[in-house]
Coordinates of C-alpha atoms and ligand atoms in Angstrom, one line a residue:
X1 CA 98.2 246.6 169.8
X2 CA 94.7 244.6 170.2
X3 CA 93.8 247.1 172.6
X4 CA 94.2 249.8 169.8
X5 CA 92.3 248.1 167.4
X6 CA 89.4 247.9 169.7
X7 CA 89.5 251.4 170.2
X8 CA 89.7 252.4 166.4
X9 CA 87.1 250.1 166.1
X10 CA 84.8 251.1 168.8
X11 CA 85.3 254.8 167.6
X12 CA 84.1 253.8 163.9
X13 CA 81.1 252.0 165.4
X14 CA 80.7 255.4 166.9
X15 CA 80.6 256.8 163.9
X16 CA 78.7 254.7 162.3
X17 CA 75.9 254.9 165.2
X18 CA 75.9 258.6 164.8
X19 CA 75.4 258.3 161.2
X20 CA 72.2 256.2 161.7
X21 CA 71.2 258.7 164.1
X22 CA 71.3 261.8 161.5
X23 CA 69.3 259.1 159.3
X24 CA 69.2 261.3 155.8
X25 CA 71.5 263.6 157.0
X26 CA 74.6 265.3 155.4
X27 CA 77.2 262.9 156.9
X28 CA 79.0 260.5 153.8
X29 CA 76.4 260.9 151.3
X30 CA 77.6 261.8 148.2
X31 CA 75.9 263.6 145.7
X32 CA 76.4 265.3 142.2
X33 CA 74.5 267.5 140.0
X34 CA 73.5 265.4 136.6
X35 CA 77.0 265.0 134.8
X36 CA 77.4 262.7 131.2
X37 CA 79.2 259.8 132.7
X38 CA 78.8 258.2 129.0
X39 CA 81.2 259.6 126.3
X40 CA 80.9 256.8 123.7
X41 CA 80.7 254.5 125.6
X42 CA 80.6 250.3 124.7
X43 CA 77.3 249.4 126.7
X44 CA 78.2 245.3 127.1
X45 CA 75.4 243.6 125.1
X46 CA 72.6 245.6 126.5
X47 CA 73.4 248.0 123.2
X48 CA 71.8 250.9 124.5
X49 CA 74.0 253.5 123.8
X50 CA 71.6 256.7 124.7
X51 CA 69.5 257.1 127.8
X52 CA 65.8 255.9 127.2
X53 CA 64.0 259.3 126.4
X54 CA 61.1 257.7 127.7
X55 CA 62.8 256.1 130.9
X56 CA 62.0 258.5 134.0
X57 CA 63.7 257.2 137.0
X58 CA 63.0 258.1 140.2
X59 CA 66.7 257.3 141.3
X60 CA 69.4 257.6 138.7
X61 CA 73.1 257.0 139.9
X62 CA 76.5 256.2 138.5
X63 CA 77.9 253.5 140.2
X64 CA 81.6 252.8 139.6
X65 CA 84.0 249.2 140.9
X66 CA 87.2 250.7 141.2
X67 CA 90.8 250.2 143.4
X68 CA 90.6 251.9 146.7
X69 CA 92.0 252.0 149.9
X70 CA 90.8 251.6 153.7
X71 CA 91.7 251.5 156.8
X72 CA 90.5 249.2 158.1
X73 CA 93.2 248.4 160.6
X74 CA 95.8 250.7 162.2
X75 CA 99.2 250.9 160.1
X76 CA 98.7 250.1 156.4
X77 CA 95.5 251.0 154.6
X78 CA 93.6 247.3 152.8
X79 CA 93.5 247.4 148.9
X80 CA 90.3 247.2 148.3
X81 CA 87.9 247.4 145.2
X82 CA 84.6 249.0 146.2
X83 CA 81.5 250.5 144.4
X84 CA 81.4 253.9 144.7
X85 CA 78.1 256.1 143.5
X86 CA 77.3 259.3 142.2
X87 CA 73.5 260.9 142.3
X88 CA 72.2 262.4 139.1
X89 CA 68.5 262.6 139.8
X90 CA 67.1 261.5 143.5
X91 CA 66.7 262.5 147.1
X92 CA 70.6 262.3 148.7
X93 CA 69.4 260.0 151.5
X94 CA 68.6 257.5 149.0
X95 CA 72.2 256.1 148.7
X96 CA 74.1 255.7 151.7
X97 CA 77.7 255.1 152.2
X98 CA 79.2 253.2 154.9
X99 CA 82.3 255.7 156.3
X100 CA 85.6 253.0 155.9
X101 CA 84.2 250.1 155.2
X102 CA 84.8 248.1 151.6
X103 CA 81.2 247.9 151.0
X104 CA 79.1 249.7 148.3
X105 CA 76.7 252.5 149.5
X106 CA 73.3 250.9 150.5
X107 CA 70.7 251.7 147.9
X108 CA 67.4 252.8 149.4
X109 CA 64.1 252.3 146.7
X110 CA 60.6 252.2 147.2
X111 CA 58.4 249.3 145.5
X112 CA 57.3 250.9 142.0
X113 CA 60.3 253.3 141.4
X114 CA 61.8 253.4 138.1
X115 CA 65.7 253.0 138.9
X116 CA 68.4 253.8 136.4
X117 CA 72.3 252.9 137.1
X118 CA 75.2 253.3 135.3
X119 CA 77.7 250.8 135.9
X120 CA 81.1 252.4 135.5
X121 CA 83.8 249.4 135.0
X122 CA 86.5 250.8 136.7
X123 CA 88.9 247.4 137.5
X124 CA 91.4 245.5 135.7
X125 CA 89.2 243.1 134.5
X126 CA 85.7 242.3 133.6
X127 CA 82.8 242.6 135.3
X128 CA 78.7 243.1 135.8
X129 CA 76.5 243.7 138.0
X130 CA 73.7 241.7 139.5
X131 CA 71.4 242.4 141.6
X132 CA 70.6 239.3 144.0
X133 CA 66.7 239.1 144.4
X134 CA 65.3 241.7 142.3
X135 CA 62.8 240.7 139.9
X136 CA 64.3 242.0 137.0
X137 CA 64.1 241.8 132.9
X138 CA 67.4 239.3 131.6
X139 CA 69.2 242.0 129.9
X140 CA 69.1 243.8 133.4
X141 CA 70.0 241.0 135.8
X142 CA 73.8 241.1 135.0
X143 CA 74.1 237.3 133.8
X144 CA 78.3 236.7 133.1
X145 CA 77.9 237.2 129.1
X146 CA 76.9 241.0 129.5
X147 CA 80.4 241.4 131.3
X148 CA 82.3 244.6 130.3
X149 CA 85.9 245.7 130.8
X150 CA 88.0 248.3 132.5
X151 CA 86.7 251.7 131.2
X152 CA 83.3 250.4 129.9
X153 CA 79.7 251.2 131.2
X154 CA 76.5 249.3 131.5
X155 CA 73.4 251.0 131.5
X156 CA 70.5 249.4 133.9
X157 CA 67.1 250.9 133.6
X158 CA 64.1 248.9 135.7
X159 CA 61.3 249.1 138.0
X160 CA 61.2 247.9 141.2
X161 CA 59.0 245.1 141.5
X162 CA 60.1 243.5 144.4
X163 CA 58.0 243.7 148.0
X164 CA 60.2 245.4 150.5
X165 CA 63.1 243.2 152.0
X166 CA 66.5 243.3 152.1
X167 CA 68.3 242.4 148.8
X168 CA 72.0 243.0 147.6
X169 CA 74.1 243.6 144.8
X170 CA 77.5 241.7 143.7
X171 CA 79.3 241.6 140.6
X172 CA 78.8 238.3 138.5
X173 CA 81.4 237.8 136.3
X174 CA 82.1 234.1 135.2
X175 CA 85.2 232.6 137.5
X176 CA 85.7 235.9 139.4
X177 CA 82.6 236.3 141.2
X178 CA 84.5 234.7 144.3
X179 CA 87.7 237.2 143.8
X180 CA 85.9 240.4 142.6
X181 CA 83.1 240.2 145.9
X182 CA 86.7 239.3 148.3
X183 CA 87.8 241.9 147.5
X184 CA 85.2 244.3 148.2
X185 CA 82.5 244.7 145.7
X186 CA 79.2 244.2 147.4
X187 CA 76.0 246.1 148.8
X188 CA 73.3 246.7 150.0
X189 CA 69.9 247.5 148.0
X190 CA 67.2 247.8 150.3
X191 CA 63.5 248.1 148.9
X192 CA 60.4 249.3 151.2
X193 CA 56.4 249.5 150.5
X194 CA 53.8 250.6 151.7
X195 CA 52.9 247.1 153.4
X196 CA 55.9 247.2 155.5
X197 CA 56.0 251.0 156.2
X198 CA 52.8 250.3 157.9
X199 CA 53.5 246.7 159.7
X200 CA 55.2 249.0 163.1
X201 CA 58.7 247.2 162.8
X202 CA 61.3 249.9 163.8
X203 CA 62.9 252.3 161.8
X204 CA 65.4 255.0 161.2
X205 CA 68.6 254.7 163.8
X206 CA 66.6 251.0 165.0
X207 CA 66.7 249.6 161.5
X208 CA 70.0 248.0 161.2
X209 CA 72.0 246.8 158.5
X210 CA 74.5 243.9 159.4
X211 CA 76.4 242.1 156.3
X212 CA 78.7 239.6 157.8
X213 CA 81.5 238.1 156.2
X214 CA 84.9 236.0 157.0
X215 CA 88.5 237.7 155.5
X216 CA 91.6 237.1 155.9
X217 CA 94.6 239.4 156.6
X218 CA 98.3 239.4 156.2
X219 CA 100.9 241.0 158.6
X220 CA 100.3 244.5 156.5
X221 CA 96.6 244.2 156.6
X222 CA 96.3 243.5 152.7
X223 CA 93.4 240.9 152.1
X224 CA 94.6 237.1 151.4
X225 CA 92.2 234.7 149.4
X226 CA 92.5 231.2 148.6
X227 CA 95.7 229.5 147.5
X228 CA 93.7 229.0 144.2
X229 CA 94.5 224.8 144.4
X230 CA 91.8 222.8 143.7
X231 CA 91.3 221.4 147.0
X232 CA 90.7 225.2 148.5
X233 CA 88.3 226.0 145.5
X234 CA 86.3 222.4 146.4
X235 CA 85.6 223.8 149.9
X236 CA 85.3 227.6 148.8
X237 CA 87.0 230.4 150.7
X238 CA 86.9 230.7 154.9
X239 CA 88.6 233.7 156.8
X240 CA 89.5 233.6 160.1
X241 CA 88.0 237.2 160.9
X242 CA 84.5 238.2 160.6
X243 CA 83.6 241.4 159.8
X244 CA 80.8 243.3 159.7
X245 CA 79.3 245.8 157.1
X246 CA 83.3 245.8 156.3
X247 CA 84.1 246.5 159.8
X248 CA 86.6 244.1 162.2
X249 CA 85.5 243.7 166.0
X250 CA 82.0 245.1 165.7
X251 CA 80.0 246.3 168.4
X252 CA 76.4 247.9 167.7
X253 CA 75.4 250.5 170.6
X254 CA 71.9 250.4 171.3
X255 CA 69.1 251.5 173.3
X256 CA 66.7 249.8 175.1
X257 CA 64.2 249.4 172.8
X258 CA 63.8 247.5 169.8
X259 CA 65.3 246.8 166.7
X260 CA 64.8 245.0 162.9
X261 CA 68.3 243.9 162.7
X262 CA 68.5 242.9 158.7
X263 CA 71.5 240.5 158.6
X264 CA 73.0 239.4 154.9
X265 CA 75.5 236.7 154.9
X266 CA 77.8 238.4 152.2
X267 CA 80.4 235.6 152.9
X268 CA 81.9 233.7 149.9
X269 CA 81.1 230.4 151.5
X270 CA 81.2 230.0 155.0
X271 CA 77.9 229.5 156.9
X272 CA 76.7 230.6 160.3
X273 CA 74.3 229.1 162.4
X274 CA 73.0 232.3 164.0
X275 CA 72.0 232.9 167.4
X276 CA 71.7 235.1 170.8
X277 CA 74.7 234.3 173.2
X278 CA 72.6 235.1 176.5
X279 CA 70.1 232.9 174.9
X280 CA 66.8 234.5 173.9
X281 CA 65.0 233.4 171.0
X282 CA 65.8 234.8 167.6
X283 CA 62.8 236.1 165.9
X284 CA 63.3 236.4 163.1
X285 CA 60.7 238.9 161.2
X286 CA 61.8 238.8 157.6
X287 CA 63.7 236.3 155.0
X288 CA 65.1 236.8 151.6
X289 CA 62.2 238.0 150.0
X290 CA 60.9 240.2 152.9
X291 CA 58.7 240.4 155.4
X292 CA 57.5 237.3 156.8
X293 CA 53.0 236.8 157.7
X294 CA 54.2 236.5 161.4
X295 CA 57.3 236.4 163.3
X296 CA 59.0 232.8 163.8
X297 CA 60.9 232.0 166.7
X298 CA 64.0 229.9 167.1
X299 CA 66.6 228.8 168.9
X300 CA 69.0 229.4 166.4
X301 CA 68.6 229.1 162.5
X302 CA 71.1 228.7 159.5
X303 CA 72.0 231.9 157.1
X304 CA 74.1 230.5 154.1
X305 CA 76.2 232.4 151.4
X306 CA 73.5 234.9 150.0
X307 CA 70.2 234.7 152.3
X308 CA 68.9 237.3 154.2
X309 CA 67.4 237.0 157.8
X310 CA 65.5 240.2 159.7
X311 CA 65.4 239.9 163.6
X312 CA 63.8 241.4 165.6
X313 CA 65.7 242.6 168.9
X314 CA 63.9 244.0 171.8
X315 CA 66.4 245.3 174.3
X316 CA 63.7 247.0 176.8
X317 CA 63.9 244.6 179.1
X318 CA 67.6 245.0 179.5
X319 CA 69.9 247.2 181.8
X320 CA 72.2 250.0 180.7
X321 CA 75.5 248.1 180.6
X322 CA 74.0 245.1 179.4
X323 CA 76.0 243.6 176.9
X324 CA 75.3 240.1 174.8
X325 CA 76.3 239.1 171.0
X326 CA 75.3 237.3 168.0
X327 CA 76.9 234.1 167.8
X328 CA 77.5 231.8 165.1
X329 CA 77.0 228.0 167.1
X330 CA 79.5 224.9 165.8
X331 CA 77.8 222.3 163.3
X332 CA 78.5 219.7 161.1
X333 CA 79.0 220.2 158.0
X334 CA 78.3 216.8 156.9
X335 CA 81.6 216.6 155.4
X336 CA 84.0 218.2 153.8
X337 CA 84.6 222.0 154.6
X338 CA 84.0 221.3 158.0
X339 CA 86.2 220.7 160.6
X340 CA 85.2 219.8 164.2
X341 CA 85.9 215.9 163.4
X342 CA 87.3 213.9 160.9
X343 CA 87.1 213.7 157.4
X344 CA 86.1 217.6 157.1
X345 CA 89.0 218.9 159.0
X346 CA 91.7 216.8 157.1
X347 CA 90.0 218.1 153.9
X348 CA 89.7 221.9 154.6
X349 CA 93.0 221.3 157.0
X350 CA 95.2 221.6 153.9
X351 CA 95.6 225.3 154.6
X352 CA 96.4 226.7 157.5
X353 CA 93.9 228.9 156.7
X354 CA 90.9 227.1 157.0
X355 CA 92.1 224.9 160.0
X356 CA 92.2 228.4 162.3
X357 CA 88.1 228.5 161.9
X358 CA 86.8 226.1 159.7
X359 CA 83.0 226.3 158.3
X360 CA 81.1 224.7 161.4
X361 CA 83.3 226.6 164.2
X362 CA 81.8 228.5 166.6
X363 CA 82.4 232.0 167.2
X364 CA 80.8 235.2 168.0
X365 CA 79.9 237.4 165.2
X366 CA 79.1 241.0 166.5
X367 CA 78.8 242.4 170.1
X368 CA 75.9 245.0 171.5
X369 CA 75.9 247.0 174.3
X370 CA 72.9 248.4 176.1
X371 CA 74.2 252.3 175.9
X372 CA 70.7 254.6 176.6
X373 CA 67.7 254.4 178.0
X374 CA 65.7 255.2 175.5
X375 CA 62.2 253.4 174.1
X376 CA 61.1 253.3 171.2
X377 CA 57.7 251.8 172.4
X378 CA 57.1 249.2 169.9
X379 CA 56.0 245.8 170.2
X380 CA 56.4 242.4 168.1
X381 CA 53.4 242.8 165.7
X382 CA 51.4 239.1 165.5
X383 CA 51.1 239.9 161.7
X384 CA 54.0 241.4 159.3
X385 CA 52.4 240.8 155.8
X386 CA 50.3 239.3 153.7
X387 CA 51.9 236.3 152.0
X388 CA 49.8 234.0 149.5
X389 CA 49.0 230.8 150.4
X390 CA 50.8 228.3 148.3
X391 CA 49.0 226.4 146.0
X392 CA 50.8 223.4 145.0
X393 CA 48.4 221.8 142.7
X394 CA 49.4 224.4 140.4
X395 CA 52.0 223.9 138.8
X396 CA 52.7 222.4 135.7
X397 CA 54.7 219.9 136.7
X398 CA 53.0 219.0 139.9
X399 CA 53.5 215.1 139.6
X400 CA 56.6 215.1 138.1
X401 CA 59.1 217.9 139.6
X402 CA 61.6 219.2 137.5
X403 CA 64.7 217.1 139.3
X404 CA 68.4 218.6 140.3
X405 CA 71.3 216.5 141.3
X406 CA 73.7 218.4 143.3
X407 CA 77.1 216.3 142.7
X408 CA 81.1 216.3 142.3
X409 CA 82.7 214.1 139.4
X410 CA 86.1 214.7 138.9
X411 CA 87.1 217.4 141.8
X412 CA 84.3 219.6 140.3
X413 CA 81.0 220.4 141.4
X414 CA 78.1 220.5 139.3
X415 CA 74.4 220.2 138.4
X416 CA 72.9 217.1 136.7
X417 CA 76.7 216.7 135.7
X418 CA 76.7 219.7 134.2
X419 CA 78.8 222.4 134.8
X420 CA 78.6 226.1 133.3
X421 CA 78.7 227.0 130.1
X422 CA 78.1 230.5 129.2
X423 CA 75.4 229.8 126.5
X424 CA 74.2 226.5 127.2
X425 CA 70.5 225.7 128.4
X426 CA 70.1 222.5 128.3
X427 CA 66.3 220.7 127.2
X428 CA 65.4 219.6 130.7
X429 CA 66.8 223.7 131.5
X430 CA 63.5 225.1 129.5
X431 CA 60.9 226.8 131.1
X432 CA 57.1 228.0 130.0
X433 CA 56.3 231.6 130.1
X434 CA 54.0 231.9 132.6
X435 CA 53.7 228.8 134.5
X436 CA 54.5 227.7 137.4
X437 CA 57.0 224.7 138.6
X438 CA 58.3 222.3 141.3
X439 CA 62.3 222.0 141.5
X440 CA 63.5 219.4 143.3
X441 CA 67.0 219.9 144.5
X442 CA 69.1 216.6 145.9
X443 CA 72.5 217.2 147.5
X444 CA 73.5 213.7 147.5
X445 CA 76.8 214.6 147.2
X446 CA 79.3 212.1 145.4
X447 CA 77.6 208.8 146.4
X448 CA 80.3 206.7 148.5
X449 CA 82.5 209.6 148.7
X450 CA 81.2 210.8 151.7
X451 CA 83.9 213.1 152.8
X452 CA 82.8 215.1 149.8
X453 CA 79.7 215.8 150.4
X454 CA 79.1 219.4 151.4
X455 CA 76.2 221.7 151.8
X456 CA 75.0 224.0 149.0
X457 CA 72.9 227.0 149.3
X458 CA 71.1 227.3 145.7
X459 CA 70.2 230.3 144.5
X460 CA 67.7 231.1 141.0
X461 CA 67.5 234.7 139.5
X462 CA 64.6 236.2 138.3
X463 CA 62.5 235.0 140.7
X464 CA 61.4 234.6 144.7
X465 CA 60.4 231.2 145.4
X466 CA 58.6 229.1 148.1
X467 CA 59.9 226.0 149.7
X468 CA 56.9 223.7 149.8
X469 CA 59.0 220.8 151.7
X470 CA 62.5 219.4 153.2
X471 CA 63.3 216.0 153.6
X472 CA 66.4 216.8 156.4
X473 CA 66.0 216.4 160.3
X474 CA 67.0 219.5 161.2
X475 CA 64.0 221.9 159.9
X476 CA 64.1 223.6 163.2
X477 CA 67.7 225.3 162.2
X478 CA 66.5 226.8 158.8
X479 CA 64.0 229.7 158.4
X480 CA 61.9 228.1 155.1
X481 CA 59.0 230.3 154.8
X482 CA 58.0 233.1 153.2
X483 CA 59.6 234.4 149.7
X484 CA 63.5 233.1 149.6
X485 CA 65.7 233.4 146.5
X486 CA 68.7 231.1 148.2
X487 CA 67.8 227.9 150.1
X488 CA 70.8 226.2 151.9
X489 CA 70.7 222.2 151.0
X490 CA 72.8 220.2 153.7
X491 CA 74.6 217.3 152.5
X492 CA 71.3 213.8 152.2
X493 CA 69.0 216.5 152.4
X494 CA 66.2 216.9 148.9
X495 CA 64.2 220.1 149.4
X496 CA 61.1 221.0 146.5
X497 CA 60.2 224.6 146.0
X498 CA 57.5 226.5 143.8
X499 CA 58.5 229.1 141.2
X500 CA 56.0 231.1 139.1
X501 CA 57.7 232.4 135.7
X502 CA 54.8 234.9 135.4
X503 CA 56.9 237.6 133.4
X504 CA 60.7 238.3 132.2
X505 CA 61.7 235.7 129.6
X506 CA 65.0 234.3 128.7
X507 CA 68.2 233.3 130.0
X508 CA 68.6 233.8 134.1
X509 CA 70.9 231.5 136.3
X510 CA 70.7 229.2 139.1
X511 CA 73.6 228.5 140.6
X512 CA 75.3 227.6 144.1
X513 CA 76.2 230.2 146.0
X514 CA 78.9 229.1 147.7
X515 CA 81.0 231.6 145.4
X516 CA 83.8 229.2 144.7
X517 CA 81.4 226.6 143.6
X518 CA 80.2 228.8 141.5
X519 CA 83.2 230.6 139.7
X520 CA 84.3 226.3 139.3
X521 CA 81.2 226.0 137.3
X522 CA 78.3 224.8 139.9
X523 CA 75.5 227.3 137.9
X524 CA 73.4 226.4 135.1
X525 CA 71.2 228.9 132.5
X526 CA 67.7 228.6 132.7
X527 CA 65.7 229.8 130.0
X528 CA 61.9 231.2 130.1
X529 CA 60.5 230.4 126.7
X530 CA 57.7 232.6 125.3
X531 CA 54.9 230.6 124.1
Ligands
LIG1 CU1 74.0 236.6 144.5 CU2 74.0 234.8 141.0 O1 74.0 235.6 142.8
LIG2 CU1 71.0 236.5 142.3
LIG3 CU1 78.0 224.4 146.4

C-alpha cells in the first residue's frame, strides 16, 4: 500500500517535472476564446456591473471556487474546492495549472500589467478573493464585506504594482477563511520585472514553485479539519501530512545545477523552521516582497502561515544519485500549540490530531534527487536588487509608534482587546494618506497565562513593509529584511516595522495569519484617511 503511493506519487512528480520542462507549453493550460461569463450578474459591493470600456488588461481570466475532485491518493478521489481559470485575453502560458493537485493555477504577470479577473462564486457559501501582497485599491483587495454568494461574480480590474516576488491568492471570507483555504482554494500569483529578469537567478524548469501545507486524511482520503471546539480553534489547525503544491510525498527531480526554489507556507497555522537535511546553508534570495539586495545565509530560518521565502539551491557540486531534503527542525513554540514538552502538548494534545505532529515537530518536508547532469552555469549573484534604504526618521510617528497588543481574554485572541468587526476602525485604527508609520507589535500573550502564549505571524494588506527592529533572541532563525507583508512574532518577542501609505485609501486589514486566529476574530480594519 505505501509502496503504491510512492509510486503514484513519484509518477505525478514526473509529471509535474516534465511540465516545467515544456515551460509555456500545451500541457494543462487551459484556455478559451473571450466568452460573457456575466449574465446579470450581482457584482458584491464593487457595483460594477459592465466591463470598464476604458480598462485594457493585459491578462483577463475568469476564475471560478467550485467542488471538485482529486486524486490525490489511490482509491477514493479527495473533495476538494479549487479555483479553476478560464483565459479571455492573454498569452496561455500566463496561467498555469498544477495537473491533480487542489491548488489554483499559478498566475504569471509582469510588473505594470493591467489585470482583469472575474471571480465566479461557485461554492455553497460566501466568499472573496484576496490577493496576499499585492498593492492593490480597497475595493480590489477582497476585504470580508465584499463577500458574494454561490452563483455570484466579482469583477477585479488593477495594475500590477508590485516588484516581482512571489505572492498568493486565498479567499477571505469572515470565519471561513480557515475552512474555505483547507479545503483547497489557494494559489499562486507570481509577478516578475525587469529588475529581476536581469539579476541571473534561474529560470524556466529551475524556477520552482513549492507551497507547503499540513492536511489531514481519513481512511477514504476525504480531508478532516478541526473538531471546531474552542480549544482546537485557540491553537489553529495542524495536519499530520505535509503536502506540497497539493501533492503527498513530494520528491523534486533535479539536475545539477541551480535553482530559485520559491517556497509559500500556504498552511493554516503550522510553522516550519526550514532547512537543508545534509546541512548546507539556506540562502535564501528573496522574501515576501521579492527579491532581496543580496543573498542571506542561514542555518535554518522560520516561514510562518503566509510568508514567502526564495532559495537558492545549487546542486552542481553534487553527484547523480544524490539525494537530501528540506526539513522542517523541532522548536518551541513558547507555549501553547506546541508540543515537545509540557504545557503545549497537553494543550494541543486534546486531539489526537495535533498530538501525531504538533506545531514545533520535526519532519522532513519534500525530498530531491540529483537525476541529470546537466548545468545550467549560473552562479549566486552578490547583488539581487535594489532595495531603499530605510529611513526611519521619517515617519510620522517616529517617537511615538503606533502600539499593538497581541493578547487572549476570554479563550479569544485579539488585538488591543479588540476583536473583528466587519466595519469597525477604531480612532487609534486611522491612518494619514500619504505618510509613513512605525507599528509596534507586542505578543505578550495573556500575561501569567503562560501556557497561552503562542506565536503570531501578522500580516497588513495594502502594503509591503520593513522591519526596522526585533526585541527576541533568536534573530538568526527569521529572514527580516527586505519588503515582507507577514512577520512571524514569537511569544515575549515586540518587533517595530515601517509602512508608507503613499496611495490606495480606505479600509484594508491586518490581521494574524494563523487562519484560525483569524476566522475567531484576531484581525482589525485599518483605514487610510484622505487629507
Ligand atoms: Cu493572506 Cu488577509 O491574508
Ligand atoms: Cu493579505
Ligand atoms: Cu495568532
Amino acid at each position: 500500500m505505501i509502496m503504491q503511493t510512492r509510486d503514484v506519487a513519484l509518477k505525478r512528480n514526473e509529471r509535474r517535472q516534465f511540465l516545467k520542462l515544456a515551460g509555456y507549453g500545451a500541457l494543462g493550460w487551459i484556455t478559451s476564446g473571450f466568452r460573457p461569463v456575466f449574465g446579470a450578474p450581482a457584482f458584491g459591493q464593487n457595483k460594477k456591473t459592465v466591463l470598464g470600456s476604458d480598462f485594457l488588461p493585459d491578462l483577463d481570466i475568469s476564475l471560478a471556487a467550485r467542488p471538485d475532485e482529486v486524486a490525490v491518493f489511490p482509491g477514493s478521489p479527495t473533495r476538494v474546492w479549487r479555483y479553476h481559470a478560464i483565459i479571455h485575453k492573454g498569452d496561455k502560458g500566463r496561467v498555469l495549472e498544477i495537473p491533480e493537485s487542489y491548488l489554483g493555477p499559478i498566475i504569471n504577470v509582469h510588473r505594470g500589467e493591467k489585470i482583469r479577473i472575474r471571480f465566479n462564486n461557485s461554492i455553497p457559501e460566501a466568499s472573496i478573493i484576496h490577493w496576499h501582497g499585492l498593492h492593490v485599491p480597497a475595493i480590489m483587495d477582497g476585504h470580508p464585506r465584499h463577500v458574494i454568494s454561490q452563483g455570484q461574480s466579482y469583477l477585479y480590474e488593477f495594475e500590477v504594482k508590485n516588484r516581482a516576488g512571489t505572492y498568493w491568492y486565498h479567499p477571505h471570507p469572515h470565519g471561513r477563511t480557515g475552512p474555505q483555504v483547507y479545503r483547497g482554494l489557494a494559489g499562486l500569483f507570481l509577478v516578475s520585472d525587469d529588475e529581476e529578469q536581469a539579476a541571473g537567478l534561474p529560470d524556466g524548469e529551475y524556477d520552482v514553485p513549492l507551497v507547503i501545507q499540513d492536511r489531514t486524511f481519513d481512511l477514504d482520503n476525504q480531508l478532516v479539519y478541526t473538531s471546531g471546539r474552542r480549544m482546537d480553534q485557540m491553537t489553529g489547525f495542524l495536519g499530520d501530512r505535509i503536502m506540497v503544491n497539493g501533492l503527498p510525498d513530494f520528491t523534486l527531480p533535479v539536475s545539477t545545477g541551480a535553482y530559485r526554489l520559491r517556497v509559500l507556507n500556504g498552511s493554516n497555522s503550522r510553522i516550519y523552521k526550514l532547512a537543508w537535511k545534509d546541512g548546507r546553508p539556506l540562502t535564501v534570495v528573496g522574501t515576501d516582497g521579492g527579491l532581496l539586495e543580496r543573498p542571506a545565509n542561514r542555518r535554518y530560518a522560520f516561514l510562518s502561515p503566509g510568508e514567502r521565502l526564495e532559495i537558492w539551491a545549487d546542486f552542481s557540486d553534487r553527484p547523480v544519485g544524490y539525494e537530501t531534503s528540506l526539513i522542517s527542525l523541532p522548536f518551541n513554540t513558547g507555549g501553547m500549540g506546541g508540543g515537545r514538552r509540557g504545557r503545549g502538548m497537553m494543550m494541543g494534545g486534546r486531539t489526537g490530531r495535533n498530538q501525531r505532529l504538533p506545531n514545533g515537530a520535526g519532519f522532513p518536508i519534500f525530498n530531491i534527487n540529483v537525476t541529470k547532469p546537466v548545468k545550467n552555469h549560473l552562479t549566486l549573484p552578490d547583488k539581487l536588487s535594489d532595495i531603499e534604504s530605510i529611513q526611519q526618521d521619517e515617519a510620522v510617528n517616529f517617537f511615538r509608534p503606533r502600539q499593538f497588543f497581541l493578547t487572549m481574554r476570554h479563550m479569544q485572541w485579539s488585538i488591543n482587546g479588540r476583536e473583528f468587526q466587519m466595519e469597525e476602525v477604531a480612532d487609534d485604527e486611522i491612518v494619514e494618506l500619504g505618510s509613513k508609520e512605525i507599528w509596534e507589535f507586542h505578543n505578550t500573550g495573556s500575561g501569567m497565562m503562560h501556557m497561552m502564549n503562542m506565536p503570531h505571524p501578522i500580516h497588513l494588506h495594502g502594503k509591503q513593509f520593513r522591519v526596522l527592529e526585533r526585541s527576541g533572541v533568536m534573530h538568526e532563525s527569521y529572514v527580516d529584511e527586505g519588503w515582507k507583508d507577514t512577520v512571524l512574532i514569537m511569544p515575549g518577542e515586540r518587533i517595530r516595522i515601517l509602512v508608507e501609505f503613499d496611495d490606495y485609501p480606505g479600509m484594508f486589514l491586518y490581521h494574524c495569519h494563523n487562519l484560525e486566529h483569524e476566522d475567531m476574530g484576531m484581525m482589525r480594519n485599518y483605514f487610510v484617511r484622505e487629507t
